[in-house]
Backbone as ProteinMPNN parsed JSONL, in Angstrom:
{"seq_chain_A": "MDNREKLELLRDTVLAAAQRSAEETEAQTKKLIGDTVASEKKRLADEIAEIKTISYDETRARDEKDLIAKEAKLKKSFLVRREKYMNELFSELEKKLTEFRSTEKYGEYLKNAYESAVKEFGAPDLAYCMKDEKELVASVFPSLSVEEDDSVKLGGIIFRKGNLLLDFSFNSRLEKERSDFINSGKLRSE", "coords_chain_A": {"N_chain_A": [[-24.364, -33.651, 92.672], [-25.563, -30.583, 91.883], [-28.488, -28.483, 92.444], [-29.044, -26.954, 90.194], [-27.886, -28.448, 88.161], [-29.481, -30.714, 88.385], [-31.924, -29.612, 87.696], [-31.341, -28.897, 85.071], [-30.919, -31.448, 84.043], [-33.496, -32.558, 84.365], [-34.92, -30.86, 82.643], [-33.59, -31.406, 80.236], [-34.31, -34.1, 79.961], [-37.129, -33.951, 79.701], [-37.279, -32.394, 77.375], [-35.92, -34.05, 75.562], [-37.615, -36.279, 75.467], [-39.869, -35.049, 74.41], [-38.848, -34.265, 71.938], [-38.291, -36.777, 70.775], [-40.875, -37.789, 70.619], [-41.985, -35.911, 68.862], [-40.49, -36.44, 66.559], [-41.285, -39.088, 66.059], [-44.025, -38.725, 65.562], [-43.883, -37.085, 63.305], [-42.59, -38.827, 61.515], [-44.484, -40.891, 61.304], [-46.596, -39.472, 60.173], [-45.448, -38.651, 57.739], [-45.106, -41.167, 56.589], [-47.776, -41.934, 56.349], [-48.65, -39.977, 54.557], [-47.016, -40.644, 52.359], [-47.887, -43.307, 51.834], [-50.581, -42.832, 51.204], [-50.346, -41.115, 49.008], [-49.027, -42.876, 47.257], [-50.998, -44.841, 46.974], [-53.047, -43.316, 45.778], [-51.76, -42.62, 43.41], [-51.57, -45.147, 42.217], [-54.317, -45.774, 41.91], [-55.071, -43.721, 40.175], [-53.484, -44.387, 37.975], [-54.635, -46.832, 37.217], [-57.168, -45.902, 36.51], [-56.55, -44.31, 34.318], [-55.795, -46.247, 32.49], [-58.26, -47.46, 32.016], [-59.845, -45.533, 30.781], [-60.314, -44.972, 27.577], [-61.258, -43.292, 25.657], [-60.716, -40.648, 26.227], [-58.22, -38.303, 25.613], [-54.725, -38.937, 26.086], [-53.155, -36.792, 27.123], [-55.106, -35.042, 28.21], [-56.212, -36.631, 30.237], [-53.984, -37.146, 31.837], [-53.301, -34.528, 32.695], [-55.609, -33.862, 34.176], [-55.514, -35.841, 36.174], [-53.058, -35.281, 37.424], [-53.653, -32.818, 38.469], [-55.652, -33.562, 40.298], [-54.103, -35.193, 41.961], [-52.25, -33.342, 42.967], [-54.002, -31.693, 44.404], [-54.932, -33.512, 46.337], [-52.554, -34.156, 47.612], [-51.924, -31.66, 48.686], [-54.026, -31.445, 50.482], [-53.372, -33.509, 52.254], [-50.945, -32.544, 53.225], [-51.854, -30.283, 54.546], [-53.353, -31.515, 56.517], [-51.274, -32.756, 57.887], [-49.928, -30.472, 58.879], [-51.897, -29.468, 60.589], [-52.041, -31.542, 62.46], [-49.435, -31.369, 63.445], [-49.464, -28.82, 64.626], [-51.367, -29.28, 66.627], [-49.982, -31.174, 68.128], [-47.792, -29.598, 68.932], [-49.107, -27.719, 70.537], [-50.026, -29.399, 72.592], [-47.563, -30.309, 73.579], [-46.333, -27.9, 74.461], [-48.202, -27.09, 76.317], [-47.87, -29.052, 78.202], [-45.255, -28.439, 78.96], [-45.715, -25.923, 80.136], [-47.244, -26.757, 82.321], [-45.32, -28.247, 83.714], [-43.573, -26.167, 84.363], [-45.199, -24.691, 86.087], [-45.456, -26.52, 88.166], [-42.778, -26.588, 88.915], [-42.441, -24.05, 90.01], [-43.439, -24.312, 92.551], [-41.518, -25.545, 94.005], [-38.483, -25.754, 96.008], [-36.359, -25.255, 94.411], [-37.067, -23.285, 92.716], [-36.616, -20.819, 93.972], [-33.839, -20.902, 93.922], [-33.476, -20.779, 91.172], [-34.337, -18.156, 90.71], [-32.377, -16.761, 92.156], [-30.086, -17.477, 90.68], [-30.767, -16.277, 88.274], [-30.661, -13.619, 89.062], [-27.902, -13.389, 89.61], [-26.924, -13.755, 87.016], [-28.008, -11.488, 85.831], [-26.619, -9.494, 87.201], [-24.037, -10.004, 86.274], [-24.468, -9.373, 83.614], [-25.422, -6.634, 83.466], [-24.83, -5.319, 85.857], [-25.916, -4.622, 89.271], [-29.388, -4.896, 89.513], [-32.076, -2.406, 89.502], [-34.719, -2.865, 89.958], [-37.182, -5.46, 90.215], [-39.431, -7.383, 88.332], [-42.246, -9.381, 88.814], [-44.563, -12.185, 88.629], [-48.085, -11.941, 89.359], [-49.107, -12.515, 92.706], [-46.661, -13.489, 93.519], [-45.057, -11.678, 94.689], [-44.331, -11.467, 97.415], [-42.76, -13.766, 97.752], [-40.635, -13.276, 95.917], [-39.668, -10.9, 97.001], [-38.744, -11.889, 99.417], [-36.637, -13.439, 98.549], [-34.996, -11.531, 97.398], [-34.311, -9.267, 99.382], [-33.245, -6.677, 99.375], [-34.005, -5.481, 97.06], [-36.226, -3.646, 95.006], [-39.49, -4.723, 94.288], [-41.982, -5.419, 91.924], [-45.258, -6.338, 90.825], [-46.117, -7.672, 87.636], [-48.07, -7.859, 84.74], [-47.039, -9.0, 82.447], [-45.441, -11.087, 83.166], [-46.368, -14.153, 83.29], [-46.135, -16.924, 83.665], [-44.245, -17.327, 85.562], [-40.908, -16.852, 86.876], [-38.71, -14.04, 86.327], [-38.21, -10.532, 85.695], [-35.624, -8.289, 85.315], [-34.737, -4.879, 85.931], [-32.627, -2.232, 85.085], [-32.121, 0.999, 85.145], [-32.962, 2.019, 81.99], [-32.822, -0.457, 80.885], [-33.833, -3.829, 80.383], [-33.793, -7.163, 81.55], [-34.851, -10.223, 80.749], [-35.963, -12.937, 82.432], [-38.215, -14.388, 82.53], [-40.509, -17.128, 82.526], [-42.466, -17.251, 80.567], [-41.456, -15.755, 78.383], [-39.22, -17.243, 77.727], [-40.406, -19.68, 77.086], [-41.873, -18.908, 74.856], [-39.772, -18.309, 73.112], [-38.69, -20.88, 72.839], [-40.874, -22.102, 71.555], [-40.918, -20.68, 69.136], [-38.365, -21.358, 68.126], [-38.778, -24.107, 67.871], [-40.785, -24.195, 65.929], [-39.376, -23.147, 63.763], [-37.104, -24.82, 63.503], [-37.856, -27.356, 64.234], [-36.913, -28.609, 66.431], [-36.208, -28.865, 69.94], [-34.404, -26.814, 72.158], [-31.858, -27.748, 74.466], [-31.278, -26.422, 77.317]], "CA_chain_A": [[-25.039, -32.939, 91.59], [-26.3, -29.464, 92.489], [-29.882, -28.346, 91.994], [-29.07, -26.438, 88.818], [-27.634, -29.587, 87.275], [-30.69, -31.539, 88.417], [-32.931, -28.902, 86.895], [-30.936, -29.031, 83.672], [-31.157, -32.847, 83.68], [-34.952, -32.691, 84.215], [-35.312, -30.144, 81.415], [-33.071, -32.175, 79.105], [-35.116, -35.312, 79.839], [-38.447, -33.574, 79.15], [-37.094, -31.948, 75.994], [-35.553, -35.209, 74.736], [-38.839, -37.055, 75.26], [-40.726, -34.292, 73.487], [-38.224, -34.331, 70.606], [-38.53, -38.121, 70.24], [-42.3, -37.875, 70.269], [-42.198, -35.099, 67.656], [-39.908, -37.16, 65.423], [-42.143, -40.236, 65.764], [-45.254, -38.213, 64.946], [-43.56, -36.614, 61.954], [-42.304, -40.006, 60.682], [-45.76, -41.55, 61.034], [-47.366, -38.64, 59.251], [-44.809, -38.742, 56.423], [-45.425, -42.485, 56.047], [-49.179, -41.879, 55.953], [-48.714, -39.178, 53.321], [-46.41, -41.449, 51.295], [-48.779, -44.418, 51.502], [-51.778, -42.299, 50.559], [-49.943, -40.638, 47.681], [-48.761, -44.059, 46.434], [-52.301, -45.443, 46.685], [-53.734, -42.453, 44.819], [-51.066, -42.759, 42.127], [-51.97, -46.431, 41.639], [-55.708, -45.658, 41.49], [-55.103, -42.878, 38.984], [-52.905, -45.146, 36.867], [-55.665, -47.787, 36.793], [-58.229, -45.14, 35.857], [-56.042, -43.906, 33.001], [-55.835, -47.414, 31.607], [-59.659, -47.749, 31.681], [-60.451, -44.49, 29.94], [-59.657, -45.008, 26.268], [-61.79, -42.273, 24.765], [-60.146, -39.329, 26.529], [-56.82, -38.266, 25.179], [-53.718, -39.159, 27.118], [-52.764, -35.51, 27.72], [-56.2, -34.538, 29.05], [-56.31, -37.492, 31.411], [-52.81, -36.912, 32.679], [-53.431, -33.206, 33.303], [-56.656, -33.939, 35.195], [-55.035, -36.671, 37.276], [-52.022, -34.547, 38.143], [-54.354, -31.789, 39.241], [-56.259, -34.269, 41.428], [-53.029, -35.626, 42.843], [-51.734, -32.15, 43.647], [-55.017, -31.279, 45.379], [-54.942, -34.475, 47.443], [-51.302, -33.994, 48.339], [-52.072, -30.422, 49.459], [-54.931, -31.753, 51.588], [-52.604, -34.308, 53.212], [-49.975, -31.656, 53.878], [-52.612, -29.459, 55.482], [-53.661, -32.405, 57.638], [-50.022, -32.898, 58.632], [-49.68, -29.23, 59.606], [-52.88, -29.394, 61.676], [-51.575, -32.487, 63.482], [-48.215, -30.83, 64.051], [-49.883, -27.711, 65.5], [-52.004, -29.894, 67.793], [-48.9, -31.761, 68.915], [-47.034, -28.505, 69.555], [-49.925, -27.167, 71.619], [-49.973, -30.361, 73.692], [-46.202, -30.294, 74.109], [-46.063, -26.676, 75.207], [-49.092, -27.099, 77.484], [-47.194, -29.899, 79.183], [-44.128, -27.666, 79.487], [-46.278, -24.92, 81.049], [-47.628, -27.477, 83.542], [-44.073, -28.563, 84.427], [-43.07, -24.914, 84.925], [-46.071, -24.374, 87.222], [-45.028, -27.427, 89.239], [-41.439, -26.169, 89.333], [-42.553, -22.838, 90.826], [-43.793, -24.664, 93.926], [-40.397, -26.25, 94.631], [-37.421, -24.907, 96.556], [-35.433, -24.952, 93.324], [-37.513, -22.049, 92.068], [-35.849, -19.74, 94.609], [-32.476, -20.981, 93.384], [-33.539, -20.265, 89.803], [-34.399, -16.693, 90.81], [-31.045, -16.289, 92.584], [-29.187, -17.632, 89.529], [-31.153, -15.234, 87.322], [-30.121, -12.37, 89.597], [-26.453, -13.417, 89.377], [-26.73, -13.532, 85.578], [-28.309, -10.076, 85.567], [-25.494, -8.709, 87.732], [-22.937, -10.171, 85.323], [-24.836, -8.736, 82.345], [-25.443, -5.169, 83.506], [-24.673, -4.815, 87.221], [-27.042, -4.869, 90.167], [-30.626, -4.302, 89.01], [-32.794, -1.452, 90.35], [-36.091, -3.302, 90.176], [-37.526, -6.787, 89.693], [-40.847, -7.583, 88.041], [-42.625, -10.776, 88.983], [-45.971, -12.431, 88.342], [-48.995, -11.677, 90.477], [-49.099, -13.48, 93.808], [-45.311, -13.938, 93.851], [-44.291, -10.527, 95.175], [-43.749, -11.782, 98.726], [-41.692, -14.745, 97.543], [-39.496, -12.613, 95.277], [-39.127, -9.948, 97.979], [-37.984, -12.645, 100.417], [-35.394, -13.898, 97.911], [-34.192, -10.325, 97.152], [-34.827, -8.28, 100.331], [-32.739, -5.32, 99.128], [-34.407, -5.093, 95.71], [-37.635, -3.279, 94.844], [-40.195, -5.755, 93.518], [-43.321, -5.045, 91.471], [-45.973, -7.339, 90.035], [-46.266, -7.247, 86.246], [-48.919, -8.784, 83.988], [-46.305, -9.679, 81.369], [-44.858, -12.302, 83.744], [-47.572, -14.964, 83.492], [-45.838, -18.309, 84.031], [-43.215, -17.351, 86.589], [-39.642, -16.25, 86.498], [-38.52, -12.664, 86.774], [-37.614, -9.572, 84.77], [-34.856, -7.291, 86.046], [-34.581, -3.587, 85.267], [-31.6, -1.314, 85.56], [-32.306, 2.17, 84.301], [-33.879, 1.737, 80.885], [-32.536, -1.795, 80.365], [-34.552, -4.957, 80.97], [-33.243, -8.492, 81.303], [-36.046, -11.046, 80.94], [-35.798, -14.33, 82.832], [-39.553, -14.929, 82.766], [-40.743, -18.408, 81.857], [-43.28, -17.089, 79.36], [-40.622, -15.334, 77.252], [-38.37, -18.38, 77.357], [-41.274, -20.658, 76.433], [-42.183, -18.353, 73.527], [-38.565, -18.503, 72.301], [-38.647, -22.315, 72.525], [-41.918, -22.368, 70.554], [-40.444, -20.118, 67.872], [-37.262, -22.21, 67.657], [-39.352, -25.391, 67.482], [-41.475, -23.986, 64.658], [-38.387, -22.892, 62.715], [-36.14, -25.895, 63.306], [-38.431, -28.663, 64.539], [-36.206, -29.197, 67.564], [-36.169, -28.096, 71.175], [-33.06, -26.638, 72.701], [-31.692, -28.239, 75.84], [-30.474, -25.381, 77.97]], "C_chain_A": [[-25.86, -31.827, 92.247], [-27.679, -29.339, 91.854], [-29.961, -27.824, 90.569], [-28.844, -27.573, 87.826], [-28.834, -30.525, 87.235], [-31.781, -30.914, 87.574], [-32.622, -29.042, 85.415], [-31.211, -30.457, 83.18], [-32.646, -33.101, 83.469], [-35.4, -32.049, 82.909], [-34.848, -30.913, 80.185], [-33.918, -33.418, 78.866], [-36.465, -35.01, 79.214], [-38.307, -33.185, 77.688], [-36.738, -33.118, 75.075], [-36.778, -36.072, 74.449], [-39.764, -36.354, 74.281], [-40.175, -34.366, 72.077], [-38.464, -35.694, 69.972], [-39.979, -38.275, 69.8], [-42.589, -37.089, 69.006], [-41.659, -35.829, 66.427], [-40.762, -38.368, 65.041], [-43.421, -39.794, 65.061], [-44.984, -37.779, 63.518], [-43.287, -37.792, 61.022], [-43.593, -40.747, 60.324], [-46.58, -40.774, 60.018], [-46.765, -38.698, 57.851], [-45.111, -40.096, 55.783], [-46.865, -42.505, 55.562], [-49.334, -41.097, 54.653], [-48.155, -39.993, 52.154], [-47.297, -42.592, 50.854], [-50.012, -43.931, 50.748], [-51.46, -41.813, 49.151], [-49.689, -41.827, 46.754], [-50.076, -44.734, 46.041], [-53.051, -44.627, 45.635], [-53.07, -42.542, 43.434], [-51.479, -44.062, 41.438], [-53.406, -46.348, 41.119], [-55.811, -44.833, 40.212], [-54.521, -43.606, 37.766], [-53.91, -46.165, 36.325], [-56.781, -47.074, 36.033], [-57.802, -44.692, 34.46], [-56.124, -45.076, 32.01], [-57.263, -47.723, 31.157], [-60.252, -46.741, 30.702], [-59.684, -44.425, 28.618], [-60.098, -43.851, 25.377], [-61.221, -40.888, 25.007], [-58.67, -39.353, 26.138], [-55.884, -38.396, 26.384], [-53.354, -37.856, 27.828], [-53.84, -34.955, 28.646], [-56.309, -35.331, 30.344], [-55.16, -37.222, 32.375], [-52.908, -35.563, 33.394], [-54.465, -33.225, 34.422], [-56.173, -34.721, 36.415], [-53.948, -35.97, 38.086], [-52.639, -33.459, 39.013], [-54.996, -32.415, 40.477], [-55.208, -34.679, 42.454], [-52.463, -34.45, 43.633], [-52.715, -31.688, 44.718], [-55.025, -32.216, 46.584], [-53.661, -34.373, 48.27], [-51.346, -32.738, 49.208], [-52.961, -30.664, 50.673], [-54.2, -32.56, 52.669], [-51.578, -33.448, 53.949], [-50.664, -30.765, 54.894], [-52.948, -30.281, 56.724], [-52.429, -32.599, 58.516], [-49.756, -31.65, 59.471], [-50.649, -29.068, 60.775], [-52.455, -30.326, 62.809], [-50.346, -31.959, 64.197], [-48.559, -29.692, 65.016], [-50.526, -28.257, 66.775], [-50.933, -30.479, 68.715], [-48.106, -30.673, 69.638], [-47.817, -27.909, 70.718], [-49.919, -28.093, 72.831], [-48.613, -30.337, 74.372], [-45.969, -29.062, 74.972], [-47.027, -26.5, 76.377], [-48.472, -27.937, 78.598], [-45.997, -29.161, 79.788], [-44.612, -26.586, 80.452], [-46.661, -25.565, 82.376], [-46.384, -27.791, 84.377], [-43.488, -27.297, 85.065], [-43.898, -24.491, 86.138], [-45.696, -25.245, 88.418], [-43.677, -27.001, 89.798], [-41.507, -24.952, 90.256], [-42.877, -23.158, 92.28], [-42.677, -25.426, 94.635], [-39.378, -25.25, 95.183], [-36.444, -24.475, 95.459], [-35.818, -23.671, 92.601], [-36.776, -20.844, 92.656], [-34.415, -19.724, 94.107], [-32.427, -20.459, 91.95], [-33.53, -18.732, 89.824], [-33.045, -16.112, 91.215], [-30.047, -16.384, 91.427], [-29.489, -16.578, 88.457], [-30.586, -13.897, 87.769], [-28.606, -12.295, 89.341], [-26.138, -13.177, 87.896], [-26.986, -12.079, 85.215], [-27.167, -9.186, 86.049], [-24.302, -8.807, 86.785], [-23.196, -9.406, 84.029], [-24.784, -7.214, 82.421], [-25.321, -4.572, 84.907], [-25.93, -5.08, 88.027], [-28.298, -4.168, 89.655], [-31.241, -3.334, 90.028], [-34.127, -2.036, 90.808], [-36.278, -4.693, 89.587], [-39.027, -6.841, 89.484], [-41.148, -9.07, 88.151], [-44.107, -10.94, 88.655], [-46.807, -12.128, 89.586], [-48.924, -12.831, 91.463], [-47.71, -14.03, 94.13], [-44.47, -12.819, 94.45], [-43.617, -10.835, 96.508], [-42.591, -12.755, 98.585], [-40.451, -14.067, 96.969], [-38.856, -11.614, 96.238], [-38.327, -10.673, 99.055], [-36.663, -13.154, 99.843], [-34.436, -12.723, 97.712], [-34.655, -9.208, 98.092], [-34.361, -6.844, 100.047], [-33.186, -4.763, 97.784], [-35.892, -4.726, 95.695], [-38.294, -4.294, 93.919], [-41.59, -5.243, 93.176], [-43.93, -6.203, 90.701], [-46.183, -6.787, 88.631], [-47.067, -8.301, 85.496], [-48.186, -9.515, 82.878], [-45.602, -10.943, 81.863], [-46.035, -13.187, 84.158], [-47.277, -16.366, 84.018], [-44.819, -18.428, 85.155], [-41.926, -16.782, 86.048], [-39.62, -14.793, 86.917], [-37.932, -11.824, 85.655], [-36.894, -8.53, 85.621], [-34.753, -6.019, 85.217], [-33.436, -2.839, 85.928], [-31.66, -0.124, 84.621], [-33.342, 1.865, 83.24], [-33.693, 0.336, 80.299], [-33.341, -2.849, 81.119], [-33.836, -6.25, 80.611], [-34.324, -9.49, 81.726], [-35.673, -12.496, 81.226], [-37.158, -14.954, 83.123], [-39.733, -16.213, 81.968], [-41.524, -18.219, 80.568], [-42.432, -16.627, 78.173], [-39.709, -16.471, 76.79], [-39.18, -19.451, 76.632], [-41.629, -20.197, 75.023], [-40.988, -18.518, 72.596], [-38.429, -19.969, 71.9], [-39.66, -22.656, 71.437], [-41.464, -21.876, 69.182], [-39.321, -20.965, 67.286], [-37.787, -23.558, 67.168], [-40.051, -25.282, 66.134], [-40.466, -23.865, 63.528], [-37.463, -24.083, 62.45], [-36.71, -27.278, 63.566], [-37.772, -29.34, 65.721], [-36.302, -28.266, 68.755], [-34.73, -27.973, 71.608], [-33.01, -27.274, 74.079], [-30.711, -27.308, 76.526], [-30.629, -25.509, 79.442]], "O_chain_A": [[-26.74, -32.094, 93.065], [-27.99, -29.999, 90.863], [-30.853, -28.214, 89.815], [-29.509, -27.657, 86.793], [-29.169, -31.068, 86.183], [-32.478, -31.603, 86.829], [-33.517, -29.274, 84.602], [-31.673, -30.659, 82.057], [-33.03, -33.777, 82.515], [-36.176, -32.639, 82.158], [-35.592, -31.063, 79.215], [-34.216, -33.761, 77.722], [-36.906, -35.716, 78.307], [-39.114, -33.594, 76.853], [-37.202, -33.174, 73.936], [-36.963, -36.542, 73.326], [-40.372, -36.994, 73.422], [-40.934, -34.511, 71.12], [-38.796, -35.785, 68.79], [-40.263, -38.825, 68.736], [-43.357, -37.545, 68.159], [-42.299, -35.835, 65.375], [-40.949, -38.651, 63.857], [-43.847, -40.411, 64.085], [-45.771, -38.072, 62.619], [-43.703, -37.77, 59.863], [-43.774, -41.177, 59.185], [-47.183, -41.353, 59.115], [-47.505, -38.785, 56.871], [-45.347, -40.174, 54.578], [-47.152, -43.03, 54.486], [-50.067, -41.513, 53.756], [-48.755, -40.029, 51.08], [-47.456, -42.837, 49.658], [-50.435, -44.548, 49.77], [-52.215, -42.068, 48.214], [-50.09, -41.797, 45.591], [-50.24, -45.15, 44.894], [-53.626, -45.192, 44.704], [-53.757, -42.537, 42.413], [-51.709, -44.086, 40.229], [-53.687, -46.801, 40.01], [-56.539, -45.19, 39.286], [-55.021, -43.449, 36.652], [-54.022, -46.342, 35.112], [-57.279, -47.584, 35.029], [-58.608, -44.698, 33.53], [-56.478, -44.897, 30.845], [-57.466, -48.196, 30.039], [-61.089, -47.104, 29.876], [-58.571, -43.902, 28.546], [-59.386, -43.476, 24.445], [-61.234, -40.042, 24.113], [-57.982, -40.355, 26.336], [-56.208, -38.022, 27.511], [-53.258, -37.847, 29.055], [-53.538, -34.459, 29.731], [-56.477, -34.758, 31.42], [-55.362, -37.089, 33.582], [-52.621, -35.479, 34.588], [-54.23, -32.67, 35.496], [-56.399, -34.308, 37.553], [-53.932, -36.065, 39.313], [-52.203, -33.215, 40.138], [-54.899, -31.867, 41.576], [-55.404, -34.527, 43.66], [-52.226, -34.561, 44.836], [-52.304, -31.331, 45.822], [-55.116, -31.761, 47.724], [-53.697, -34.493, 49.494], [-50.861, -32.749, 50.339], [-52.69, -30.155, 51.761], [-54.391, -32.32, 53.861], [-51.372, -33.61, 55.152], [-50.13, -30.516, 55.975], [-52.839, -29.791, 57.848], [-52.529, -32.607, 59.743], [-49.399, -31.756, 60.644], [-50.26, -28.582, 61.837], [-52.503, -29.949, 63.98], [-50.228, -32.085, 65.416], [-47.998, -29.618, 66.109], [-50.264, -27.761, 67.871], [-50.981, -30.297, 69.932], [-47.787, -30.813, 70.818], [-47.245, -27.626, 71.771], [-49.817, -27.63, 73.967], [-48.525, -30.346, 75.6], [-45.464, -29.17, 76.089], [-46.688, -25.818, 77.345], [-48.538, -27.582, 79.774], [-45.756, -29.249, 80.992], [-43.98, -26.357, 81.483], [-46.429, -24.987, 83.438], [-46.39, -27.621, 85.596], [-42.968, -27.348, 86.18], [-43.346, -23.984, 87.115], [-45.628, -24.762, 89.549], [-43.456, -27.046, 91.008], [-40.711, -24.84, 91.187], [-42.608, -22.339, 93.159], [-42.872, -25.904, 95.752], [-39.413, -24.062, 94.862], [-35.785, -23.442, 95.579], [-34.982, -23.046, 91.948], [-36.359, -19.95, 91.919], [-33.839, -18.657, 93.891], [-31.474, -19.789, 91.554], [-32.809, -18.096, 89.055], [-32.618, -15.09, 90.678], [-29.251, -15.468, 91.219], [-28.578, -16.056, 87.815], [-30.086, -13.127, 86.95], [-28.095, -11.262, 88.907], [-25.185, -12.468, 87.572], [-26.274, -11.501, 84.394], [-26.795, -8.229, 85.37], [-23.632, -7.808, 86.522], [-22.275, -8.86, 83.422], [-24.186, -6.567, 81.563], [-25.685, -3.414, 85.108], [-26.885, -5.682, 87.537], [-28.269, -2.966, 89.391], [-30.979, -3.414, 91.228], [-34.603, -1.741, 91.904], [-35.635, -5.063, 88.604], [-39.803, -6.406, 90.335], [-40.401, -9.909, 87.647], [-44.816, -9.959, 88.431], [-46.296, -12.069, 90.705], [-48.707, -13.981, 91.081], [-47.592, -14.95, 94.938], [-43.278, -13.009, 94.692], [-42.45, -10.495, 96.703], [-41.554, -12.587, 99.228], [-39.345, -14.26, 97.474], [-37.631, -11.496, 96.282], [-37.339, -10.137, 99.557], [-35.679, -13.285, 100.572], [-33.221, -12.879, 97.837], [-35.331, -8.283, 97.643], [-35.031, -5.893, 100.45], [-32.773, -3.664, 97.411], [-36.714, -5.415, 96.3], [-37.727, -4.677, 92.896], [-42.29, -4.702, 94.032], [-43.232, -6.951, 90.016], [-46.399, -5.588, 88.452], [-46.783, -9.495, 85.599], [-48.659, -10.55, 82.409], [-45.209, -11.784, 81.053], [-46.622, -13.003, 85.224], [-48.091, -16.934, 84.745], [-44.563, -19.528, 85.643], [-41.86, -16.295, 84.919], [-40.412, -14.363, 87.756], [-37.242, -12.339, 84.776], [-37.481, -7.956, 86.539], [-34.691, -6.056, 83.988], [-33.297, -2.816, 87.151], [-31.295, -0.223, 83.449], [-34.472, 1.495, 83.556], [-34.345, -0.013, 79.315], [-33.508, -2.769, 82.336], [-33.335, -6.406, 79.497], [-34.667, -9.589, 82.904], [-35.134, -13.191, 80.364], [-37.252, -15.93, 83.868], [-39.182, -16.367, 80.878], [-41.292, -18.927, 79.588], [-42.672, -17.072, 77.051], [-39.463, -16.631, 75.595], [-38.698, -20.058, 75.675], [-41.68, -21.008, 74.099], [-41.162, -18.831, 71.418], [-38.091, -20.271, 70.756], [-39.353, -23.405, 70.508], [-41.613, -22.582, 68.184], [-39.321, -21.26, 66.09], [-37.302, -24.091, 66.171], [-39.926, -26.172, 65.292], [-40.674, -24.42, 62.449], [-37.081, -24.329, 61.306], [-36.113, -28.276, 63.161], [-38.034, -30.511, 65.994], [-36.454, -27.053, 68.611], [-33.934, -28.899, 71.451], [-34.022, -27.329, 74.777], [-29.497, -27.394, 76.342], [-30.04, -24.733, 80.195]]}, "name": "protein", "num_of_chains": 1, "seq": "MDNREKLELLRDTVLAAAQRSAEETEAQTKKLIGDTVASEKKRLADEIAEIKTISYDETRARDEKDLIAKEAKLKKSFLVRREKYMNELFSELEKKLTEFRSTEKYGEYLKNAYESAVKEFGAPDLAYCMKDEKELVASVFPSLSVEEDDSVKLGGIIFRKGNLLLDFSFNSRLEKERSDFINSGKLRSE"}
């Protein structure tokens, strides 16, 4: 098993664990919302039976309004929990990426990114890297001009050829994962 496959296996494992945790959290939250809504419905039904002087329509309208407000509050609570979970998940992914940058596999990642860039648009003119990585990137690509760039914050590299850029930076990939997670609720395993 080559290092790329090991890296893919590590990423798949982390993403699968994160996905399972997200599904468990979402299931627990949905159960909590369902239980609370059921409890509130029962309480409101009991209250309706006790109040004989208020008309049925007035009571029902008031109770439905209360129920809708409480359901909205629970949904908001769910969204807050989900956002907290996402922040924890992506903070953990950032930590794993930071750890990965200190391994030998990081150089292989950069070389694979270069090969992908060559396939995409030919040999790049310039590579942008994060601060404090210029020497490392220059040692991996001795024939390529290398510049530090503030947009590369978590590692990885951006290649330029003429006016074209090909972004292999971790921060852009992490942002894409976050966006995909928000939209679909799942992490890709790439």
